[in-house]
Structure formats: structure tokens, C-alpha cells
Amino acid sequence: MQKQENLSKNQKIILDLIEKSSGPLKAYSILFNVKKQGIKAPLQVYRALDKLIEIGKIHKIESRNAFVACKNSNCQVSKATAFSICENCEDVTEVSNLKLSKYLSNFADKSGMKYNKYNLEFFGLCKNCKK
Amino acid sequence: MQKQENLSKNQKIILDLIEKSSGPLKAYSILFNVKKQGIKAPLQVYRALDKLIEIGKIHKIESRNAFVACKNSNCQVSKATAFSICENCEDVTEVSNLKLSKYLSNFADKSGMKYNKYNLEFFGLCKNCKK
DNA sequence: TTAATTATGTTATATTATTACACAGCGTTA
DNA sequence: TAACGCTGTGTAATAATATAACATAATTAA
Ligand SMILES: [Zn+2]
Ligand SMILES: [Zn+2]
Ligand SMILES: [Zn+2]
Ligand SMILES: [Zn+2]
């Protein structure tokens, strides 16, 4: 967990919830869990999520439409992300591998396209589930 | 385009549409476009999409909730996919790079997780849009 | 202190995807 | 034949995810 001084009230509430969660959270489950703190509408959640993603505090797991806290302290923006996802228990871990991130950040092919961002999702069975 | 002999009527209609499209198609746009061919309900579209993904004829672009035909003839199942996505014109290209796919298919880290599938999405500006 | 920017609150609505149920076609096999 | 499993279809209803539009407040910058 890092400093949250620049975050607004709703952003703090939602980041706090996501950071304390043991797994990915979905937007409407977040909404349900912060209703007692005065956040009443989906849009309030999505706005906070957008901001938190923008500053790299959380990431969206695209294949699950769910959100996790960034576990990579030097991941200031969500522009180079990799996750491993257990297809059985749906546990998600942020992959933090310097070789991998260098390889992907520098990846270029003959398409002439300049990449400035990537997101990678690995799927499989986690240690517990593959038994 | 490949043989479609084992596909059902709805699957053929929908694969044909996606293969002829110049870019990714969204499920409800597919539905709109196949109404004249008798496909009337979202579920008919999603069922065909699921099957086509399963057999590797199409892929889902997770960050866009859209579907593209597989452009990689040896991509029999959707278990190792990579795409480049232009954030301006939303054009999508399937990245087909042997070194990349080998690197990712063999990727292992200390988590003890065994990966059997991955999906990678690169973002940036395409040749046309970066001018 | 005006203006610009960022965040909030609220209602309504759009978009994406699934559940549930009934039934048809086809190959296997008892 | 009939019973069965399997795959696909058709239809209605609904769930889940996300955004538009508008009004207002709080914060920051000039
Ligand atoms: Zn991160
Ligand atoms: Zn697991
Ligand atoms: Zn492919
Ligand atoms: Zn472009």
C-alpha cells in the first residue's frame, strides 16, 4: 500500500476496498460493498476505477471484467501489465518479471506499428488447483 | 478462409460475416447484420461465437468486447493469441511471431503455476494514424 | 476572484452477456 | 425399433457491465 494523499474521497474508499481484497473485484460488487459509505451509483464507482487505473493503482483484468490492486510498486501507470489467472479458483497474480516486461516493451514487428502499452493474461491452474 | 464443413448453419453465417469484415465486430452488430438470415436473438449469436472461439476460427479482443477472424492458419485453438490494436482507428491485427509465441508459451515463473493459455494485446498507433 | 479543472450526485439508458425452457436432428447402441 | 446422449436451434426474459446527460460542488490556477 502506498500514499493516497492525492486521491479524492470516493477514490480512496474504492482503492482501499480493492487493496484489502484477496482477489479481483467486479464493479457491481464494489458498489455493493461501498454503499454504506455513501457511494450509491455505478457511475461513481466507474469514475473512481477509471482514475485509479489511469494512475496505475489498480488494473483491470480484461477477460474477467474485474479489478485488482497493483502489486508492483514501480508500476506507476497501467501501460505494461501481465497477470496469471487460475481458471479454476479465479485467483489472479500480477506477474512481475523484468525479462518479460523488457521483452514486451521493446517488442516490434514489421507492421510498422509503434506500441506504447500492452496487457498480457496467462491462464492455467494455480499451485493449489492443479493437485 | 478455410473449410467450414463441420460448422452448423448459424456458425457458418456468423463466421462468414466476421471473415469478410475489415475490422473487429461486436456481438450486437453481428446480430444486426444477420437478422435478414434468420438469426434473431443475442443468444444465437453468442452460442455461435463461443463455438467458433473454441475451435480457433475467431478470437475475442477482450479489451474491446469484439471478435475477429483468425488470420493465423496454424492457430487451431485460441490458446496462444496476440494482437496489436490501434487506439485511434481501432484497427486490429493478429500478431504472428514465432519467437514471441515460443517465448510466451514456454514462460514459467516461480509461482508454480502451469500456464496452458495466454492472450496478449499491444496498444499503440498504426502506421496510418501515427502520421 | 474569476476561471478552469476535477470530482460529485442522480437519473436514466445503453451495451454486453446469460438463464431457463422447449424442442429438433443425428449417430450410437440396447 | 426405441431409447439415449449429444449438439444445435428458437424464444422470452433477465442479469451484468458500462455510459450519457445534466446539475452542482470543491479544488486549483491565473
Ligand atoms: Zn501493476
Ligand atoms: Zn486456483
Ligand atoms: Zn489466431
Ligand atoms: Zn490506426
mmCIF file of C-alpha atoms (C1' of nucleotides) and ligand atoms in Angstrom:
data_model
loop_
_atom_site.group_PDB
_atom_site.id
_atom_site.type_symbol
_atom_site.label_atom_id
_atom_site.label_comp_id
_atom_site.label_asym_id
_atom_site.label_seq_id
_atom_site.Cartn_x
_atom_site.Cartn_y
_atom_site.Cartn_z
ATOM 1 C CA MET A 1 0.000 0.000 0.000
ATOM 2 C CA GLN A 2 1.171 3.471 -0.886
ATOM 3 C CA LYS A 3 0.314 7.034 -0.084
ATOM 4 C CA GLN A 4 -3.121 8.158 -1.164
ATOM 5 C CA GLU A 5 -2.896 11.842 -0.481
ATOM 6 C CA ASN A 6 -3.899 12.991 -3.912
ATOM 7 C CA LEU A 7 -6.922 10.804 -4.136
ATOM 8 C CA SER A 8 -10.445 12.043 -3.623
ATOM 9 C CA LYS A 9 -12.851 10.599 -1.089
ATOM 10 C CA ASN A 10 -14.528 8.103 -3.410
ATOM 11 C CA GLN A 11 -11.232 7.104 -4.942
ATOM 12 C CA LYS A 12 -9.776 6.376 -1.512
ATOM 13 C CA ILE A 13 -12.772 4.344 -0.417
ATOM 14 C CA ILE A 14 -12.657 2.210 -3.525
ATOM 15 C CA LEU A 15 -8.895 1.780 -3.633
ATOM 16 C CA ASP A 16 -8.945 0.763 -0.012
ATOM 17 C CA LEU A 17 -11.549 -1.898 -0.685
ATOM 18 C CA ILE A 18 -9.662 -3.287 -3.662
ATOM 19 C CA GLU A 19 -6.353 -3.344 -1.824
ATOM 20 C CA LYS A 20 -7.863 -5.264 1.056
ATOM 21 C CA SER A 21 -9.496 -7.805 -1.183
ATOM 22 C CA SER A 22 -7.833 -11.168 -1.590
ATOM 23 C CA GLY A 23 -8.903 -11.397 -5.224
ATOM 24 C CA PRO A 24 -10.268 -9.464 -8.179
ATOM 25 C CA LEU A 25 -13.409 -7.454 -7.569
ATOM 26 C CA LYS A 26 -16.177 -6.680 -10.030
ATOM 27 C CA ALA A 27 -17.609 -3.214 -10.345
ATOM 28 C CA TYR A 28 -21.048 -4.041 -9.000
ATOM 29 C CA SER A 29 -19.618 -5.982 -6.120
ATOM 30 C CA ILE A 30 -17.536 -2.920 -5.295
ATOM 31 C CA LEU A 31 -20.677 -0.835 -5.492
ATOM 32 C CA PHE A 32 -22.482 -3.169 -3.120
ATOM 33 C CA ASN A 33 -19.600 -3.016 -0.659
ATOM 34 C CA VAL A 34 -19.294 0.750 -0.540
ATOM 35 C CA LYS A 35 -22.984 1.615 -0.311
ATOM 36 C CA LYS A 36 -22.691 2.059 3.437
ATOM 37 C CA GLN A 37 -20.002 4.644 2.783
ATOM 38 C CA GLY A 38 -22.337 6.739 0.685
ATOM 39 C CA ILE A 39 -21.459 5.631 -2.820
ATOM 40 C CA LYS A 40 -24.783 4.861 -4.387
ATOM 41 C CA ALA A 41 -24.479 4.684 -8.158
ATOM 42 C CA PRO A 42 -22.473 2.659 -10.686
ATOM 43 C CA LEU A 43 -21.076 5.771 -12.250
ATOM 44 C CA GLN A 44 -19.441 6.836 -9.023
ATOM 45 C CA VAL A 45 -17.650 3.505 -8.954
ATOM 46 C CA TYR A 46 -16.632 3.549 -12.599
ATOM 47 C CA ARG A 47 -15.299 7.075 -12.342
ATOM 48 C CA ALA A 48 -13.119 6.168 -9.423
ATOM 49 C CA LEU A 49 -11.961 2.988 -11.151
ATOM 50 C CA ASP A 50 -11.028 4.934 -14.276
ATOM 51 C CA LYS A 51 -8.909 7.330 -12.266
ATOM 52 C CA LEU A 52 -7.232 4.578 -10.267
ATOM 53 C CA ILE A 53 -6.379 2.733 -13.450
ATOM 54 C CA GLU A 54 -5.048 5.897 -15.030
ATOM 55 C CA ILE A 55 -2.597 6.460 -12.194
ATOM 56 C CA GLY A 56 -1.641 2.790 -12.018
ATOM 57 C CA LYS A 57 -3.025 1.988 -8.568
ATOM 58 C CA ILE A 58 -5.265 -0.725 -9.932
ATOM 59 C CA HIS A 59 -5.531 -2.747 -13.120
ATOM 60 C CA LYS A 60 -8.453 -4.200 -14.975
ATOM 61 C CA ILE A 61 -8.425 -7.896 -15.722
ATOM 62 C CA GLU A 62 -9.989 -7.637 -19.150
ATOM 63 C CA SER A 63 -11.007 -11.237 -19.545
ATOM 64 C CA ARG A 64 -12.884 -11.095 -16.251
ATOM 65 C CA ASN A 65 -14.180 -7.559 -16.120
ATOM 66 C CA ALA A 66 -12.665 -7.313 -12.693
ATOM 67 C CA PHE A 67 -10.215 -5.094 -10.888
ATOM 68 C CA VAL A 68 -7.127 -5.757 -8.787
ATOM 69 C CA ALA A 69 -4.728 -3.568 -6.859
ATOM 70 C CA CYS A 70 -1.323 -3.110 -8.418
ATOM 71 C CA LYS A 71 1.225 -5.250 -6.632
ATOM 72 C CA ASN A 72 4.147 -3.829 -8.477
ATOM 73 C CA SER A 73 5.493 -0.794 -6.705
ATOM 74 C CA ASN A 74 7.179 0.631 -9.768
ATOM 75 C CA CYS A 75 4.089 0.291 -11.917
ATOM 76 C CA GLN A 76 3.134 3.949 -11.977
ATOM 77 C CA VAL A 77 0.792 3.683 -14.909
ATOM 78 C CA SER A 78 -1.049 0.727 -16.332
ATOM 79 C CA LYS A 79 0.922 0.549 -19.545
ATOM 80 C CA ALA A 80 2.770 -2.722 -19.228
ATOM 81 C CA THR A 81 0.792 -5.313 -17.346
ATOM 82 C CA ALA A 82 0.863 -9.081 -17.049
ATOM 83 C CA PHE A 83 -1.255 -11.389 -14.961
ATOM 84 C CA SER A 84 -1.648 -15.054 -14.266
ATOM 85 C CA ILE A 85 -5.194 -16.240 -13.810
ATOM 86 C CA CYS A 86 -6.276 -19.549 -12.370
ATOM 87 C CA GLU A 87 -9.138 -20.884 -14.428
ATOM 88 C CA ASN A 88 -10.397 -22.925 -11.521
ATOM 89 C CA CYS A 89 -10.352 -20.650 -8.475
ATOM 90 C CA GLU A 90 -10.119 -17.383 -10.430
ATOM 91 C CA ASP A 91 -7.194 -16.234 -8.346
ATOM 92 C CA VAL A 92 -5.136 -13.552 -10.069
ATOM 93 C CA THR A 93 -1.485 -12.674 -9.563
ATOM 94 C CA GLU A 94 0.339 -9.788 -11.146
ATOM 95 C CA VAL A 95 3.361 -11.164 -12.978
ATOM 96 C CA SER A 96 6.392 -9.080 -12.276
ATOM 97 C CA ASN A 97 9.254 -10.339 -14.365
ATOM 98 C CA LEU A 98 11.827 -7.910 -15.619
ATOM 99 C CA LYS A 99 12.901 -10.004 -18.585
ATOM 100 C CA LEU A 100 9.326 -10.425 -19.715
ATOM 101 C CA SER A 101 8.458 -6.772 -19.380
ATOM 102 C CA LYS A 102 11.611 -5.703 -21.197
ATOM 103 C CA TYR A 103 10.935 -8.168 -23.958
ATOM 104 C CA LEU A 104 7.378 -6.985 -24.435
ATOM 105 C CA SER A 105 8.069 -3.288 -24.000
ATOM 106 C CA ASN A 106 10.682 -3.478 -26.729
ATOM 107 C CA PHE A 107 8.706 -5.743 -28.982
ATOM 108 C CA ALA A 108 8.462 -4.554 -32.555
ATOM 109 C CA ASP A 109 7.394 -6.327 -35.688
ATOM 110 C CA LYS A 110 7.283 -5.477 -39.355
ATOM 111 C CA SER A 111 3.803 -3.948 -39.081
ATOM 112 C CA GLY A 112 5.307 -0.522 -38.592
ATOM 113 C CA MET A 113 3.228 -0.046 -35.523
ATOM 114 C CA LYS A 114 4.646 1.704 -32.504
ATOM 115 C CA TYR A 115 3.450 0.099 -29.288
ATOM 116 C CA ASN A 116 3.136 2.144 -26.166
ATOM 117 C CA LYS A 117 1.187 -0.250 -24.000
ATOM 118 C CA TYR A 118 0.449 -3.914 -23.577
ATOM 119 C CA ASN A 119 -1.588 -6.245 -21.441
ATOM 120 C CA LEU A 120 -0.881 -9.939 -21.110
ATOM 121 C CA GLU A 121 -3.022 -12.539 -19.407
ATOM 122 C CA PHE A 122 -1.791 -16.064 -18.723
ATOM 123 C CA PHE A 123 -4.303 -18.787 -17.896
ATOM 124 C CA GLY A 124 -3.822 -22.082 -16.158
ATOM 125 C CA LEU A 125 -4.167 -23.808 -12.845
ATOM 126 C CA CYS A 126 -2.568 -22.418 -9.742
ATOM 127 C CA LYS A 127 -0.478 -24.482 -7.359
ATOM 128 C CA ASN A 128 -3.476 -25.352 -5.222
ATOM 129 C CA CYS A 129 -5.825 -26.197 -8.054
ATOM 130 C CA LYS A 130 -3.558 -28.376 -10.167
ATOM 131 C CA LYS A 131 -3.343 -31.069 -7.475
ATOM 132 C CA MET B 1 -10.518 -18.743 -45.298
ATOM 133 C CA GLN B 2 -10.676 -22.409 -44.530
ATOM 134 C CA LYS B 3 -13.139 -25.246 -44.869
ATOM 135 C CA GLN B 4 -16.289 -24.944 -42.857
ATOM 136 C CA GLU B 5 -17.828 -28.343 -43.383
ATOM 137 C CA ASN B 6 -18.337 -29.189 -39.761
ATOM 138 C CA LEU B 7 -19.988 -25.958 -38.877
ATOM 139 C CA SER B 8 -23.699 -25.559 -38.363
ATOM 140 C CA LYS B 9 -25.852 -23.106 -40.255
ATOM 141 C CA ASN B 10 -25.674 -20.286 -37.723
ATOM 142 C CA GLN B 11 -21.977 -20.834 -37.163
ATOM 143 C CA LYS B 12 -21.308 -20.566 -40.903
ATOM 144 C CA ILE B 13 -23.362 -17.416 -41.279
ATOM 145 C CA ILE B 14 -21.563 -15.717 -38.449
ATOM 146 C CA LEU B 15 -18.073 -16.886 -39.346
ATOM 147 C CA ASP B 16 -18.647 -15.726 -42.908
ATOM 148 C CA LEU B 17 -19.627 -12.270 -41.704
ATOM 149 C CA ILE B 18 -16.619 -11.971 -39.411
ATOM 150 C CA GLU B 19 -14.194 -13.194 -42.066
ATOM 151 C CA LYS B 20 -15.476 -10.635 -44.550
ATOM 152 C CA SER B 21 -15.254 -7.783 -42.087
ATOM 153 C CA SER B 22 -12.317 -5.440 -42.323
ATOM 154 C CA GLY B 23 -12.189 -4.999 -38.571
ATOM 155 C CA PRO B 24 -13.408 -6.364 -35.263
ATOM 156 C CA LEU B 25 -17.141 -6.840 -34.907
ATOM 157 C CA LYS B 26 -19.214 -6.539 -31.760
ATOM 158 C CA ALA B 27 -21.824 -9.115 -30.880
ATOM 159 C CA TYR B 28 -24.832 -6.858 -31.318
ATOM 160 C CA SER B 29 -23.533 -5.512 -34.584
ATOM 161 C CA ILE B 30 -23.203 -9.107 -35.762
ATOM 162 C CA LEU B 31 -26.765 -9.715 -34.634
ATOM 163 C CA PHE B 32 -27.995 -6.713 -36.586
ATOM 164 C CA ASN B 33 -26.185 -7.888 -39.694
ATOM 165 C CA VAL B 34 -27.519 -11.442 -39.678
ATOM 166 C CA LYS B 35 -31.140 -10.684 -38.890
ATOM 167 C CA LYS B 36 -32.064 -10.996 -42.547
ATOM 168 C CA GLN B 37 -30.630 -14.503 -42.460
ATOM 169 C CA GLY B 38 -32.973 -15.575 -39.713
ATOM 170 C CA ILE B 39 -30.818 -15.109 -36.642
ATOM 171 C CA LYS B 40 -32.989 -13.107 -34.315
ATOM 172 C CA ALA B 41 -31.657 -13.308 -30.773
ATOM 173 C CA PRO B 42 -28.421 -12.455 -28.966
ATOM 174 C CA LEU B 43 -28.095 -15.969 -27.659
ATOM 175 C CA GLN B 44 -27.940 -17.407 -31.147
ATOM 176 C CA VAL B 45 -25.010 -15.118 -31.836
ATOM 177 C CA TYR B 46 -23.198 -15.808 -28.578
ATOM 178 C CA ARG B 47 -23.583 -19.543 -28.984
ATOM 179 C CA ALA B 48 -22.049 -19.456 -32.426
ATOM 180 C CA LEU B 49 -19.272 -17.151 -31.232
ATOM 181 C CA ASP B 50 -18.445 -19.492 -28.346
ATOM 182 C CA LYS B 51 -18.116 -22.430 -30.693
ATOM 183 C CA LEU B 52 -16.040 -20.515 -33.229
ATOM 184 C CA ILE B 53 -13.693 -19.369 -30.491
ATOM 185 C CA GLU B 54 -13.428 -22.900 -29.143
ATOM 186 C CA ILE B 55 -12.277 -24.247 -32.490
ATOM 187 C CA GLY B 56 -9.967 -21.294 -33.131
ATOM 188 C CA LYS B 57 -11.751 -19.779 -36.123
ATOM 189 C CA ILE B 58 -12.210 -16.480 -34.369
ATOM 190 C CA HIS B 59 -10.772 -14.719 -31.358
ATOM 191 C CA LYS B 60 -12.218 -12.297 -28.881
ATOM 192 C CA ILE B 61 -10.455 -8.980 -28.374
ATOM 193 C CA GLU B 62 -11.023 -8.780 -24.655
ATOM 194 C CA SER B 63 -10.309 -5.097 -24.211
ATOM 195 C CA ARG B 64 -12.881 -4.256 -26.879
ATOM 196 C CA ASN B 65 -15.527 -6.922 -26.457
ATOM 197 C CA ALA B 66 -15.206 -7.579 -30.154
ATOM 198 C CA PHE B 67 -14.453 -10.512 -32.401
ATOM 199 C CA VAL B 68 -12.035 -11.064 -35.277
ATOM 200 C CA ALA B 69 -11.372 -13.933 -37.632
ATOM 201 C CA CYS B 70 -8.188 -15.864 -37.012
ATOM 202 C CA LYS B 71 -5.544 -14.854 -39.519
ATOM 203 C CA ASN B 72 -3.106 -17.470 -38.421
ATOM 204 C CA SER B 73 -3.650 -20.713 -40.291
ATOM 205 C CA ASN B 74 -1.953 -22.847 -37.685
ATOM 206 C CA CYS B 75 -3.943 -21.379 -34.823
ATOM 207 C CA GLN B 76 -6.280 -24.319 -34.311
ATOM 208 C CA VAL B 77 -7.450 -23.288 -30.916
ATOM 209 C CA SER B 78 -7.456 -19.928 -29.220
ATOM 210 C CA LYS B 79 -4.822 -20.754 -26.647
ATOM 211 C CA ALA B 80 -1.924 -18.537 -27.641
ATOM 212 C CA THR B 81 -3.066 -15.247 -29.081
ATOM 213 C CA ALA B 82 -1.523 -11.832 -29.599
ATOM 214 C CA PHE B 83 -2.959 -8.740 -31.196
ATOM 215 C CA SER B 84 -1.974 -5.204 -31.973
ATOM 216 C CA ILE B 85 -4.675 -2.644 -31.541
ATOM 217 C CA CYS B 86 -4.637 0.910 -32.837
ATOM 218 C CA GLU B 87 -6.030 3.173 -30.170
ATOM 219 C CA ASN B 88 -7.031 5.728 -32.769
ATOM 220 C CA CYS B 89 -8.752 3.830 -35.579
ATOM 221 C CA GLU B 90 -9.371 0.647 -33.567
ATOM 222 C CA ASP B 91 -7.859 -1.493 -36.273
ATOM 223 C CA VAL B 92 -6.727 -4.881 -35.007
ATOM 224 C CA THR B 93 -4.040 -7.162 -36.391
ATOM 225 C CA GLU B 94 -3.235 -10.640 -35.183
ATOM 226 C CA VAL B 95 0.446 -10.740 -34.298
ATOM 227 C CA SER B 96 2.025 -13.845 -35.656
ATOM 228 C CA ASN B 97 5.592 -14.024 -34.465
ATOM 229 C CA LEU B 98 7.146 -17.375 -33.788
ATOM 230 C CA LYS B 99 9.738 -16.087 -31.343
ATOM 231 C CA LEU B 100 7.097 -14.287 -29.335
ATOM 232 C CA SER B 101 4.737 -17.246 -29.220
ATOM 233 C CA LYS B 102 7.506 -19.605 -28.232
ATOM 234 C CA TYR B 103 8.700 -17.254 -25.550
ATOM 235 C CA LEU B 104 5.231 -16.876 -24.075
ATOM 236 C CA SER B 105 4.177 -20.493 -24.450
ATOM 237 C CA ASN B 106 7.237 -21.572 -22.525
ATOM 238 C CA PHE B 107 7.071 -18.823 -19.980
ATOM 239 C CA ALA B 108 7.320 -20.007 -16.411
ATOM 240 C CA ASP B 109 7.953 -18.154 -13.213
ATOM 241 C CA LYS B 110 8.453 -19.083 -9.623
ATOM 242 C CA SER B 111 4.738 -19.042 -8.866
ATOM 243 C CA GLY B 112 4.480 -22.749 -9.537
ATOM 244 C CA MET B 113 1.652 -22.122 -11.923
ATOM 245 C CA LYS B 114 1.389 -24.106 -15.109
ATOM 246 C CA TYR B 115 0.155 -21.966 -17.962
ATOM 247 C CA ASN B 116 -1.800 -23.514 -20.785
ATOM 248 C CA LYS B 117 -3.077 -20.411 -22.485
ATOM 249 C CA TYR B 118 -2.304 -16.738 -22.906
ATOM 250 C CA ASN B 119 -3.680 -13.656 -24.555
ATOM 251 C CA LEU B 120 -1.622 -10.573 -25.278
ATOM 252 C CA GLU B 121 -2.849 -7.226 -26.506
ATOM 253 C CA PHE B 122 -0.496 -4.488 -27.702
ATOM 254 C CA PHE B 123 -1.772 -0.937 -27.997
ATOM 255 C CA GLY B 124 -0.450 1.969 -29.987
ATOM 256 C CA LEU B 125 -0.900 3.872 -33.185
ATOM 257 C CA CYS B 126 -0.885 2.131 -36.519
ATOM 258 C CA LYS B 127 1.158 3.274 -39.484
ATOM 259 C CA ASN B 128 -1.671 5.414 -40.796
ATOM 260 C CA CYS B 129 -2.608 7.002 -37.509
ATOM 261 C CA LYS B 130 0.820 7.931 -36.218
ATOM 262 C CA LYS B 131 1.414 10.423 -39.023
ATOM 263 C "C1'" DT C 1 -11.880 36.497 -7.682
ATOM 264 C "C1'" DT C 2 -12.622 34.832 -11.794
ATOM 265 C "C1'" DA C 3 -11.888 30.936 -14.496
ATOM 266 C "C1'" DA C 4 -10.573 26.292 -15.333
ATOM 267 C "C1'" DT C 5 -10.276 21.767 -13.734
ATOM 268 C "C1'" DT C 6 -11.583 17.944 -11.202
ATOM 269 C "C1'" DA C 7 -14.804 15.471 -8.567
ATOM 270 C "C1'" DT C 8 -19.545 14.522 -7.025
ATOM 271 C "C1'" DG C 9 -24.593 13.164 -7.086
ATOM 272 C "C1'" DT C 10 -28.527 11.495 -9.556
ATOM 273 C "C1'" DT C 11 -31.469 9.556 -13.053
ATOM 274 C "C1'" DA C 12 -31.894 7.220 -16.951
ATOM 275 C "C1'" DT C 13 -30.258 4.386 -20.514
ATOM 276 C "C1'" DA C 14 -27.070 1.719 -23.457
ATOM 277 C "C1'" DT C 15 -24.341 -2.295 -24.130
ATOM 278 C "C1'" DT C 16 -22.840 -6.885 -23.289
ATOM 279 C "C1'" DA C 17 -23.968 -11.473 -21.883
ATOM 280 C "C1'" DT C 18 -26.546 -15.365 -19.621
ATOM 281 C "C1'" DT C 19 -30.540 -18.294 -17.617
ATOM 282 C "C1'" DA C 20 -34.254 -21.119 -18.422
ATOM 283 C "C1'" DC C 21 -37.114 -23.886 -21.063
ATOM 284 C "C1'" DA C 22 -38.890 -26.420 -25.175
ATOM 285 C "C1'" DC C 23 -37.707 -28.904 -28.999
ATOM 286 C "C1'" DA C 24 -35.236 -30.797 -33.469
ATOM 287 C "C1'" DG C 25 -31.608 -33.617 -35.750
ATOM 288 C "C1'" DC C 26 -28.262 -37.134 -35.674
ATOM 289 C "C1'" DG C 27 -25.446 -41.005 -34.573
ATOM 290 C "C1'" DT C 28 -24.950 -44.853 -31.215
ATOM 291 C "C1'" DT C 29 -26.490 -48.823 -29.181
ATOM 292 C "C1'" DA C 30 -29.544 -51.842 -26.479
ATOM 293 C "C1'" DT D 1 -37.437 -50.236 -33.367
ATOM 294 C "C1'" DA D 2 -36.745 -47.320 -29.271
ATOM 295 C "C1'" DA D 3 -34.049 -45.177 -26.023
ATOM 296 C "C1'" DC D 4 -30.172 -42.335 -25.246
ATOM 297 C "C1'" DG D 5 -26.586 -38.795 -25.484
ATOM 298 C "C1'" DC D 6 -25.001 -35.033 -27.825
ATOM 299 C "C1'" DT D 7 -25.184 -30.858 -30.395
ATOM 300 C "C1'" DG D 8 -27.667 -27.301 -32.194
ATOM 301 C "C1'" DT D 9 -31.842 -24.233 -32.577
ATOM 302 C "C1'" DG D 10 -35.636 -20.828 -31.175
ATOM 303 C "C1'" DT D 11 -37.667 -17.779 -27.936
ATOM 304 C "C1'" DA D 12 -38.508 -14.919 -23.945
ATOM 305 C "C1'" DA D 13 -36.883 -12.968 -20.073
ATOM 306 C "C1'" DT D 14 -33.363 -11.129 -17.350
ATOM 307 C "C1'" DA D 15 -28.677 -10.320 -15.485
ATOM 308 C "C1'" DA D 16 -24.367 -7.981 -15.614
ATOM 309 C "C1'" DT D 17 -21.459 -4.397 -17.273
ATOM 310 C "C1'" DA D 18 -20.876 0.317 -18.609
ATOM 311 C "C1'" DT D 19 -22.028 5.100 -20.255
ATOM 312 C "C1'" DA D 20 -24.794 9.562 -21.356
ATOM 313 C "C1'" DA D 21 -26.657 13.658 -19.771
ATOM 314 C "C1'" DC D 22 -27.258 17.156 -16.586
ATOM 315 C "C1'" DA D 23 -26.701 19.798 -12.347
ATOM 316 C "C1'" DT D 24 -23.724 21.111 -8.716
ATOM 317 C "C1'" DA D 25 -19.693 21.387 -5.507
ATOM 318 C "C1'" DA D 26 -14.772 21.512 -4.362
ATOM 319 C "C1'" DT D 27 -10.098 22.457 -5.680
ATOM 320 C "C1'" DT D 28 -6.581 24.616 -8.191
ATOM 321 C "C1'" DA D 29 -4.512 28.072 -11.285
ATOM 322 C "C1'" DA D 30 -4.140 32.597 -13.146
HETATM 323 ZN ZN ZN E 1 0.874 -3.107 -11.628
HETATM 324 ZN ZN ZN E 2 -6.604 -21.972 -8.426
HETATM 325 ZN ZN ZN E 3 -5.446 -16.950 -34.493
HETATM 326 ZN ZN ZN E 4 -4.925 3.475 -36.711
#
